Amino acid sequence: NRNESDFIKFISSELGTTTSINGNDDLVLDGMFREKQMEKIIINYIEQFVKCKLCKSLQTIIMKENRINIIQCAKCNAKYSI
């Protein structure tokens, strides 16, 4: 249930560049970037906003509790703020 715009903002921030979506719904990055650099950023996003810190499952959801973003794991039921 990740928000596409949050993912795009994360990539833009990590790369220090602007992004846009073209007519084919492709993400367009302003600049030239190496494949390894992009892989590292995507892995970093998964580690921070997808993977459970306790059991390492990718079966998590993001929700709000008292205006705080929380990740909840569907596998081990762990909850923590992000």
PDB file of N, CA and C in Angstrom, residues 5-78:
ATOM      1  N   SER A   5       3.655   8.610  -5.005  1.00  0.00           N
ATOM      2  CA  SER A   5       4.272   9.937  -4.925  1.00  0.00           C
ATOM      3  C   SER A   5       5.332   9.994  -3.816  1.00  0.00           C
ATOM      4  N   ASP A   6       5.136   9.252  -2.724  1.00  0.00           N
ATOM      5  CA  ASP A   6       6.154   9.206  -1.663  1.00  0.00           C
ATOM      6  C   ASP A   6       7.421   8.536  -2.161  1.00  0.00           C
ATOM      7  N   PHE A   7       7.267   7.473  -2.949  1.00  0.00           N
ATOM      8  CA  PHE A   7       8.420   6.771  -3.517  1.00  0.00           C
ATOM      9  C   PHE A   7       9.178   7.694  -4.471  1.00  0.00           C
ATOM     10  N   ILE A   8       8.446   8.428  -5.297  1.00  0.00           N
ATOM     11  CA  ILE A   8       9.068   9.353  -6.242  1.00  0.00           C
ATOM     12  C   ILE A   8       9.801  10.474  -5.504  1.00  0.00           C
ATOM     13  N   LYS A   9       9.194  11.014  -4.456  1.00  0.00           N
ATOM     14  CA  LYS A   9       9.846  12.055  -3.649  1.00  0.00           C
ATOM     15  C   LYS A   9      11.131  11.519  -3.015  1.00  0.00           C
ATOM     16  N   PHE A  10      11.093  10.263  -2.551  1.00  0.00           N
ATOM     17  CA  PHE A  10      12.268   9.647  -1.946  1.00  0.00           C
ATOM     18  C   PHE A  10      13.402   9.559  -2.963  1.00  0.00           C
ATOM     19  N   ILE A  11      13.100   9.059  -4.150  1.00  0.00           N
ATOM     20  CA  ILE A  11      14.122   8.933  -5.202  1.00  0.00           C
ATOM     21  C   ILE A  11      14.673  10.301  -5.565  1.00  0.00           C
ATOM     22  N   SER A  12      13.801  11.275  -5.745  1.00  0.00           N
ATOM     23  CA  SER A  12      14.220  12.626  -6.098  1.00  0.00           C
ATOM     24  C   SER A  12      15.142  13.210  -5.032  1.00  0.00           C
ATOM     25  N   SER A  13      14.778  13.014  -3.789  1.00  0.00           N
ATOM     26  CA  SER A  13      15.583  13.529  -2.681  1.00  0.00           C
ATOM     27  C   SER A  13      16.938  12.835  -2.606  1.00  0.00           C
ATOM     28  N   GLU A  14      16.945  11.530  -2.744  1.00  0.00           N
ATOM     29  CA  GLU A  14      18.196  10.770  -2.665  1.00  0.00           C
ATOM     30  C   GLU A  14      19.155  11.135  -3.794  1.00  0.00           C
ATOM     31  N   LEU A  15      18.610  11.388  -4.980  1.00  0.00           N
ATOM     32  CA  LEU A  15      19.448  11.718  -6.128  1.00  0.00           C
ATOM     33  C   LEU A  15      19.745  13.209  -6.233  1.00  0.00           C
ATOM     34  N   GLY A  16      18.985  14.027  -5.504  1.00  0.00           N
ATOM     35  CA  GLY A  16      19.168  15.468  -5.589  1.00  0.00           C
ATOM     36  C   GLY A  16      18.807  16.006  -6.961  1.00  0.00           C
ATOM     37  N   THR A  17      17.722  15.483  -7.530  1.00  0.00           N
ATOM     38  CA  THR A  17      17.306  15.898  -8.868  1.00  0.00           C
ATOM     39  C   THR A  17      15.789  16.036  -8.934  1.00  0.00           C
ATOM     40  N   THR A  18      15.322  16.529 -10.059  1.00  0.00           N
ATOM     41  CA  THR A  18      13.879  16.633 -10.260  1.00  0.00           C
ATOM     42  C   THR A  18      13.393  15.409 -11.024  1.00  0.00           C
ATOM     43  N   THR A  19      12.125  15.107 -10.845  1.00  0.00           N
ATOM     44  CA  THR A  19      11.510  13.966 -11.515  1.00  0.00           C
ATOM     45  C   THR A  19      10.185  14.404 -12.108  1.00  0.00           C
ATOM     46  N   SER A  20       9.704  13.618 -13.060  1.00  0.00           N
ATOM     47  CA  SER A  20       8.382  13.843 -13.625  1.00  0.00           C
ATOM     48  C   SER A  20       7.855  12.514 -14.151  1.00  0.00           C
ATOM     49  N   ILE A  21       6.575  12.487 -14.456  1.00  0.00           N
ATOM     50  CA  ILE A  21       5.932  11.321 -15.055  1.00  0.00           C
ATOM     51  C   ILE A  21       5.556  11.710 -16.478  1.00  0.00           C
ATOM     52  N   ASN A  22       5.995  10.898 -17.453  1.00  0.00           N
ATOM     53  CA  ASN A  22       5.684  11.238 -18.847  1.00  0.00           C
ATOM     54  C   ASN A  22       4.309  10.675 -19.247  1.00  0.00           C
ATOM     55  N   GLY A  23       3.939  10.835 -20.505  1.00  0.00           N
ATOM     56  CA  GLY A  23       2.636  10.408 -21.007  1.00  0.00           C
ATOM     57  C   GLY A  23       2.389   8.913 -20.930  1.00  0.00           C
ATOM     58  N   ASN A  24       3.463   8.126 -20.824  1.00  0.00           N
ATOM     59  CA  ASN A  24       3.332   6.669 -20.699  1.00  0.00           C
ATOM     60  C   ASN A  24       3.372   6.203 -19.249  1.00  0.00           C
ATOM     61  N   ASP A  25       3.268   7.151 -18.304  1.00  0.00           N
ATOM     62  CA  ASP A  25       3.357   6.870 -16.863  1.00  0.00           C
ATOM     63  C   ASP A  25       4.731   6.339 -16.452  1.00  0.00           C
ATOM     64  N   ASP A  26       5.774   6.720 -17.201  1.00  0.00           N
ATOM     65  CA  ASP A  26       7.147   6.366 -16.848  1.00  0.00           C
ATOM     66  C   ASP A  26       7.741   7.460 -15.976  1.00  0.00           C
ATOM     67  N   LEU A  27       8.537   7.069 -15.001  1.00  0.00           N
ATOM     68  CA  LEU A  27       9.259   8.031 -14.176  1.00  0.00           C
ATOM     69  C   LEU A  27      10.455   8.541 -14.969  1.00  0.00           C
ATOM     70  N   VAL A  28      10.563   9.864 -15.079  1.00  0.00           N
ATOM     71  CA  VAL A  28      11.670  10.492 -15.811  1.00  0.00           C
ATOM     72  C   VAL A  28      12.528  11.233 -14.795  1.00  0.00           C
ATOM     73  N   LEU A  29      13.823  10.877 -14.756  1.00  0.00           N
ATOM     74  CA  LEU A  29      14.775  11.517 -13.853  1.00  0.00           C
ATOM     75  C   LEU A  29      15.593  12.517 -14.643  1.00  0.00           C
ATOM     76  N   ASP A  30      15.793  13.686 -14.077  1.00  0.00           N
ATOM     77  CA  ASP A  30      16.579  14.723 -14.731  1.00  0.00           C
ATOM     78  C   ASP A  30      18.049  14.489 -14.420  1.00  0.00           C
ATOM     79  N   GLY A  31      18.798  13.931 -15.375  1.00  0.00           N
ATOM     80  CA  GLY A  31      20.213  13.655 -15.178  1.00  0.00           C
ATOM     81  C   GLY A  31      20.549  12.240 -15.613  1.00  0.00           C
ATOM     82  N   MET A  32      21.817  11.885 -15.430  1.00  0.00           N
ATOM     83  CA  MET A  32      22.291  10.541 -15.779  1.00  0.00           C
ATOM     84  C   MET A  32      22.737   9.852 -14.494  1.00  0.00           C
ATOM     85  N   PHE A  33      22.269   8.616 -14.314  1.00  0.00           N
ATOM     86  CA  PHE A  33      22.556   7.884 -13.089  1.00  0.00           C
ATOM     87  C   PHE A  33      22.923   6.450 -13.428  1.00  0.00           C
ATOM     88  N   ARG A  34      23.849   5.913 -12.670  1.00  0.00           N
ATOM     89  CA  ARG A  34      24.289   4.530 -12.886  1.00  0.00           C
ATOM     90  C   ARG A  34      23.260   3.554 -12.321  1.00  0.00           C
ATOM     91  N   GLU A  35      23.208   2.390 -12.937  1.00  0.00           N
ATOM     92  CA  GLU A  35      22.271   1.342 -12.510  1.00  0.00           C
ATOM     93  C   GLU A  35      22.508   0.957 -11.048  1.00  0.00           C
ATOM     94  N   LYS A  36      23.756   0.800 -10.658  1.00  0.00           N
ATOM     95  CA  LYS A  36      24.091   0.430  -9.271  1.00  0.00           C
ATOM     96  C   LYS A  36      23.615   1.492  -8.281  1.00  0.00           C
ATOM     97  N   GLN A  37      23.721   2.757  -8.669  1.00  0.00           N
ATOM     98  CA  GLN A  37      23.266   3.855  -7.820  1.00  0.00           C
ATOM     99  C   GLN A  37      21.756   3.754  -7.604  1.00  0.00           C
ATOM    100  N   MET A  38      21.013   3.454  -8.683  1.00  0.00           N
ATOM    101  CA  MET A  38      19.552   3.324  -8.583  1.00  0.00           C
ATOM    102  C   MET A  38      19.181   2.103  -7.735  1.00  0.00           C
ATOM    103  N   GLU A  39      19.889   1.001  -7.920  1.00  0.00           N
ATOM    104  CA  GLU A  39      19.629  -0.202  -7.125  1.00  0.00           C
ATOM    105  C   GLU A  39      19.796   0.090  -5.635  1.00  0.00           C
ATOM    106  N   LYS A  40      20.859   0.806  -5.302  1.00  0.00           N
ATOM    107  CA  LYS A  40      21.139   1.141  -3.907  1.00  0.00           C
ATOM    108  C   LYS A  40      20.017   1.982  -3.299  1.00  0.00           C
ATOM    109  N   ILE A  41      19.506   2.935  -4.065  1.00  0.00           N
ATOM    110  CA  ILE A  41      18.424   3.798  -3.581  1.00  0.00           C
ATOM    111  C   ILE A  41      17.142   2.996  -3.378  1.00  0.00           C
ATOM    112  N   ILE A  42      16.834   2.104  -4.314  1.00  0.00           N
ATOM    113  CA  ILE A  42      15.621   1.287  -4.192  1.00  0.00           C
ATOM    114  C   ILE A  42      15.735   0.342  -2.997  1.00  0.00           C
ATOM    115  N   ILE A  43      16.902  -0.262  -2.808  1.00  0.00           N
ATOM    116  CA  ILE A  43      17.110  -1.135  -1.653  1.00  0.00           C
ATOM    117  C   ILE A  43      16.984  -0.345  -0.361  1.00  0.00           C
ATOM    118  N   ASN A  44      17.520   0.866  -0.336  1.00  0.00           N
ATOM    119  CA  ASN A  44      17.414   1.735   0.836  1.00  0.00           C
ATOM    120  C   ASN A  44      15.946   2.044   1.153  1.00  0.00           C
ATOM    121  N   TYR A  45      15.151   2.318   0.117  1.00  0.00           N
ATOM    122  CA  TYR A  45      13.716   2.583   0.310  1.00  0.00           C
ATOM    123  C   TYR A  45      13.036   1.347   0.918  1.00  0.00           C
ATOM    124  N   ILE A  46      13.328   0.184   0.374  1.00  0.00           N
ATOM    125  CA  ILE A  46      12.718  -1.055   0.878  1.00  0.00           C
ATOM    126  C   ILE A  46      13.103  -1.273   2.336  1.00  0.00           C
ATOM    127  N   GLU A  47      14.366  -1.063   2.667  1.00  0.00           N
ATOM    128  CA  GLU A  47      14.835  -1.247   4.048  1.00  0.00           C
ATOM    129  C   GLU A  47      14.130  -0.285   5.009  1.00  0.00           C
ATOM    130  N   GLN A  48      13.914   0.955   4.577  1.00  0.00           N
ATOM    131  CA  GLN A  48      13.324   1.966   5.453  1.00  0.00           C
ATOM    132  C   GLN A  48      11.798   1.910   5.525  1.00  0.00           C
ATOM    133  N   PHE A  49      11.148   1.595   4.398  1.00  0.00           N
ATOM    134  CA  PHE A  49       9.697   1.772   4.321  1.00  0.00           C
ATOM    135  C   PHE A  49       8.897   0.526   3.963  1.00  0.00           C
ATOM    136  N   VAL A  50       9.553  -0.617   3.771  1.00  0.00           N
ATOM    137  CA  VAL A  50       8.815  -1.825   3.394  1.00  0.00           C
ATOM    138  C   VAL A  50       9.159  -2.998   4.307  1.00  0.00           C
ATOM    139  N   LYS A  51      10.420  -3.323   4.440  1.00  0.00           N
ATOM    140  CA  LYS A  51      10.834  -4.530   5.164  1.00  0.00           C
ATOM    141  C   LYS A  51      10.645  -4.382   6.670  1.00  0.00           C
ATOM    142  N   CYS A  52      10.055  -5.420   7.278  1.00  0.00           N
ATOM    143  CA  CYS A  52       9.894  -5.445   8.730  1.00  0.00           C
ATOM    144  C   CYS A  52      11.263  -5.517   9.390  1.00  0.00           C
ATOM    145  N   LYS A  53      11.485  -4.671  10.370  1.00  0.00           N
ATOM    146  CA  LYS A  53      12.778  -4.637  11.056  1.00  0.00           C
ATOM    147  C   LYS A  53      12.971  -5.865  11.961  1.00  0.00           C
ATOM    148  N   LEU A  54      11.861  -6.491  12.364  1.00  0.00           N
ATOM    149  CA  LEU A  54      11.950  -7.631  13.271  1.00  0.00           C
ATOM    150  C   LEU A  54      12.135  -8.954  12.529  1.00  0.00           C
ATOM    151  N   CYS A  55      11.219  -9.283  11.606  1.00  0.00           N
ATOM    152  CA  CYS A  55      11.271 -10.598  10.946  1.00  0.00           C
ATOM    153  C   CYS A  55      11.743 -10.523   9.491  1.00  0.00           C
ATOM    154  N   LYS A  56      11.974  -9.316   8.980  1.00  0.00           N
ATOM    155  CA  LYS A  56      12.468  -9.066   7.615  1.00  0.00           C
ATOM    156  C   LYS A  56      11.440  -9.359   6.521  1.00  0.00           C
ATOM    157  N   SER A  57      10.188  -9.571   6.882  1.00  0.00           N
ATOM    158  CA  SER A  57       9.131  -9.816   5.899  1.00  0.00           C
ATOM    159  C   SER A  57       8.873  -8.547   5.084  1.00  0.00           C
ATOM    160  N   LEU A  58       8.440  -8.736   3.840  1.00  0.00           N
ATOM    161  CA  LEU A  58       8.042  -7.609   2.996  1.00  0.00           C
ATOM    162  C   LEU A  58       6.531  -7.408   3.034  1.00  0.00           C
ATOM    163  N   GLN A  59       5.850  -8.208   3.811  1.00  0.00           N
ATOM    164  CA  GLN A  59       4.394  -8.131   3.925  1.00  0.00           C
ATOM    165  C   GLN A  59       4.007  -7.133   5.010  1.00  0.00           C
ATOM    166  N   THR A  60       4.176  -5.859   4.694  1.00  0.00           N
ATOM    167  CA  THR A  60       3.889  -4.796   5.656  1.00  0.00           C
ATOM    168  C   THR A  60       2.946  -3.780   5.046  1.00  0.00           C
ATOM    169  N   ILE A  61       2.317  -3.013   5.920  1.00  0.00           N
ATOM    170  CA  ILE A  61       1.484  -1.897   5.469  1.00  0.00           C
ATOM    171  C   ILE A  61       1.893  -0.650   6.244  1.00  0.00           C
ATOM    172  N   ILE A  62       1.655   0.493   5.626  1.00  0.00           N
ATOM    173  CA  ILE A  62       1.874   1.772   6.302  1.00  0.00           C
ATOM    174  C   ILE A  62       0.506   2.325   6.667  1.00  0.00           C
ATOM    175  N   MET A  63       0.387   2.758   7.904  1.00  0.00           N
ATOM    176  CA  MET A  63      -0.864   3.366   8.367  1.00  0.00           C
ATOM    177  C   MET A  63      -0.529   4.527   9.282  1.00  0.00           C
ATOM    178  N   LYS A  64      -1.544   5.306   9.595  1.00  0.00           N
ATOM    179  CA  LYS A  64      -1.359   6.435  10.508  1.00  0.00           C
ATOM    180  C   LYS A  64      -2.031   6.124  11.837  1.00  0.00           C
ATOM    181  N   GLU A  65      -1.307   6.405  12.905  1.00  0.00           N
ATOM    182  CA  GLU A  65      -1.853   6.316  14.261  1.00  0.00           C
ATOM    183  C   GLU A  65      -1.493   7.612  14.961  1.00  0.00           C
ATOM    184  N   ASN A  66      -2.499   8.361  15.351  1.00  0.00           N
ATOM    185  CA  ASN A  66      -2.273   9.647  16.029  1.00  0.00           C
ATOM    186  C   ASN A  66      -1.322  10.537  15.236  1.00  0.00           C
ATOM    187  N   ARG A  67      -1.551  10.630  13.935  1.00  0.00           N
ATOM    188  CA  ARG A  67      -0.783  11.464  13.005  1.00  0.00           C
ATOM    189  C   ARG A  67       0.672  11.023  12.840  1.00  0.00           C
ATOM    190  N   ILE A  68       0.986   9.791  13.226  1.00  0.00           N
ATOM    191  CA  ILE A  68       2.332   9.238  13.068  1.00  0.00           C
ATOM    192  C   ILE A  68       2.252   8.079  12.086  1.00  0.00           C
ATOM    193  N   ASN A  69       3.165   8.046  11.109  1.00  0.00           N
ATOM    194  CA  ASN A  69       3.210   6.928  10.166  1.00  0.00           C
ATOM    195  C   ASN A  69       3.812   5.711  10.856  1.00  0.00           C
ATOM    196  N   ILE A  70       3.094   4.600  10.734  1.00  0.00           N
ATOM    197  CA  ILE A  70       3.468   3.348  11.378  1.00  0.00           C
ATOM    198  C   ILE A  70       3.574   2.260  10.311  1.00  0.00           C
ATOM    199  N   ILE A  71       4.589   1.418  10.415  1.00  0.00           N
ATOM    200  CA  ILE A  71       4.649   0.206   9.600  1.00  0.00           C
ATOM    201  C   ILE A  71       4.164  -0.929  10.489  1.00  0.00           C
ATOM    202  N   GLN A  72       3.233  -1.720   9.946  1.00  0.00           N
ATOM    203  CA  GLN A  72       2.774  -2.907  10.648  1.00  0.00           C
ATOM    204  C   GLN A  72       3.037  -4.117   9.770  1.00  0.00           C
ATOM    205  N   CYS A  73       3.639  -5.135  10.365  1.00  0.00           N
ATOM    206  CA  CYS A  73       3.980  -6.359   9.644  1.00  0.00           C
ATOM    207  C   CYS A  73       2.797  -7.322   9.690  1.00  0.00           C
ATOM    208  N   ALA A  74       2.419  -7.845   8.528  1.00  0.00           N
ATOM    209  CA  ALA A  74       1.322  -8.812   8.448  1.00  0.00           C
ATOM    210  C   ALA A  74       1.771 -10.195   8.916  1.00  0.00           C
ATOM    211  N   LYS A  75       3.074 -10.435   8.933  1.00  0.00           N
ATOM    212  CA  LYS A  75       3.588 -11.754   9.302  1.00  0.00           C
ATOM    213  C   LYS A  75       3.767 -11.895  10.820  1.00  0.00           C
ATOM    214  N   CYS A  76       4.497 -10.951  11.439  1.00  0.00           N
ATOM    215  CA  CYS A  76       4.782 -11.074  12.877  1.00  0.00           C
ATOM    216  C   CYS A  76       3.996 -10.073  13.724  1.00  0.00           C
ATOM    217  N   ASN A  77       3.245  -9.176  13.066  1.00  0.00           N
ATOM    218  CA  ASN A  77       2.387  -8.173  13.718  1.00  0.00           C
ATOM    219  C   ASN A  77       3.185  -7.080  14.445  1.00  0.00           C
ATOM    220  N   ALA A  78       4.477  -6.967  14.172  1.00  0.00           N
ATOM    221  CA  ALA A  78       5.281  -5.896  14.774  1.00  0.00           C
ATOM    222  C   ALA A  78       4.801  -4.541  14.244  1.00  0.00           C
TER     223      ALA A  78
END
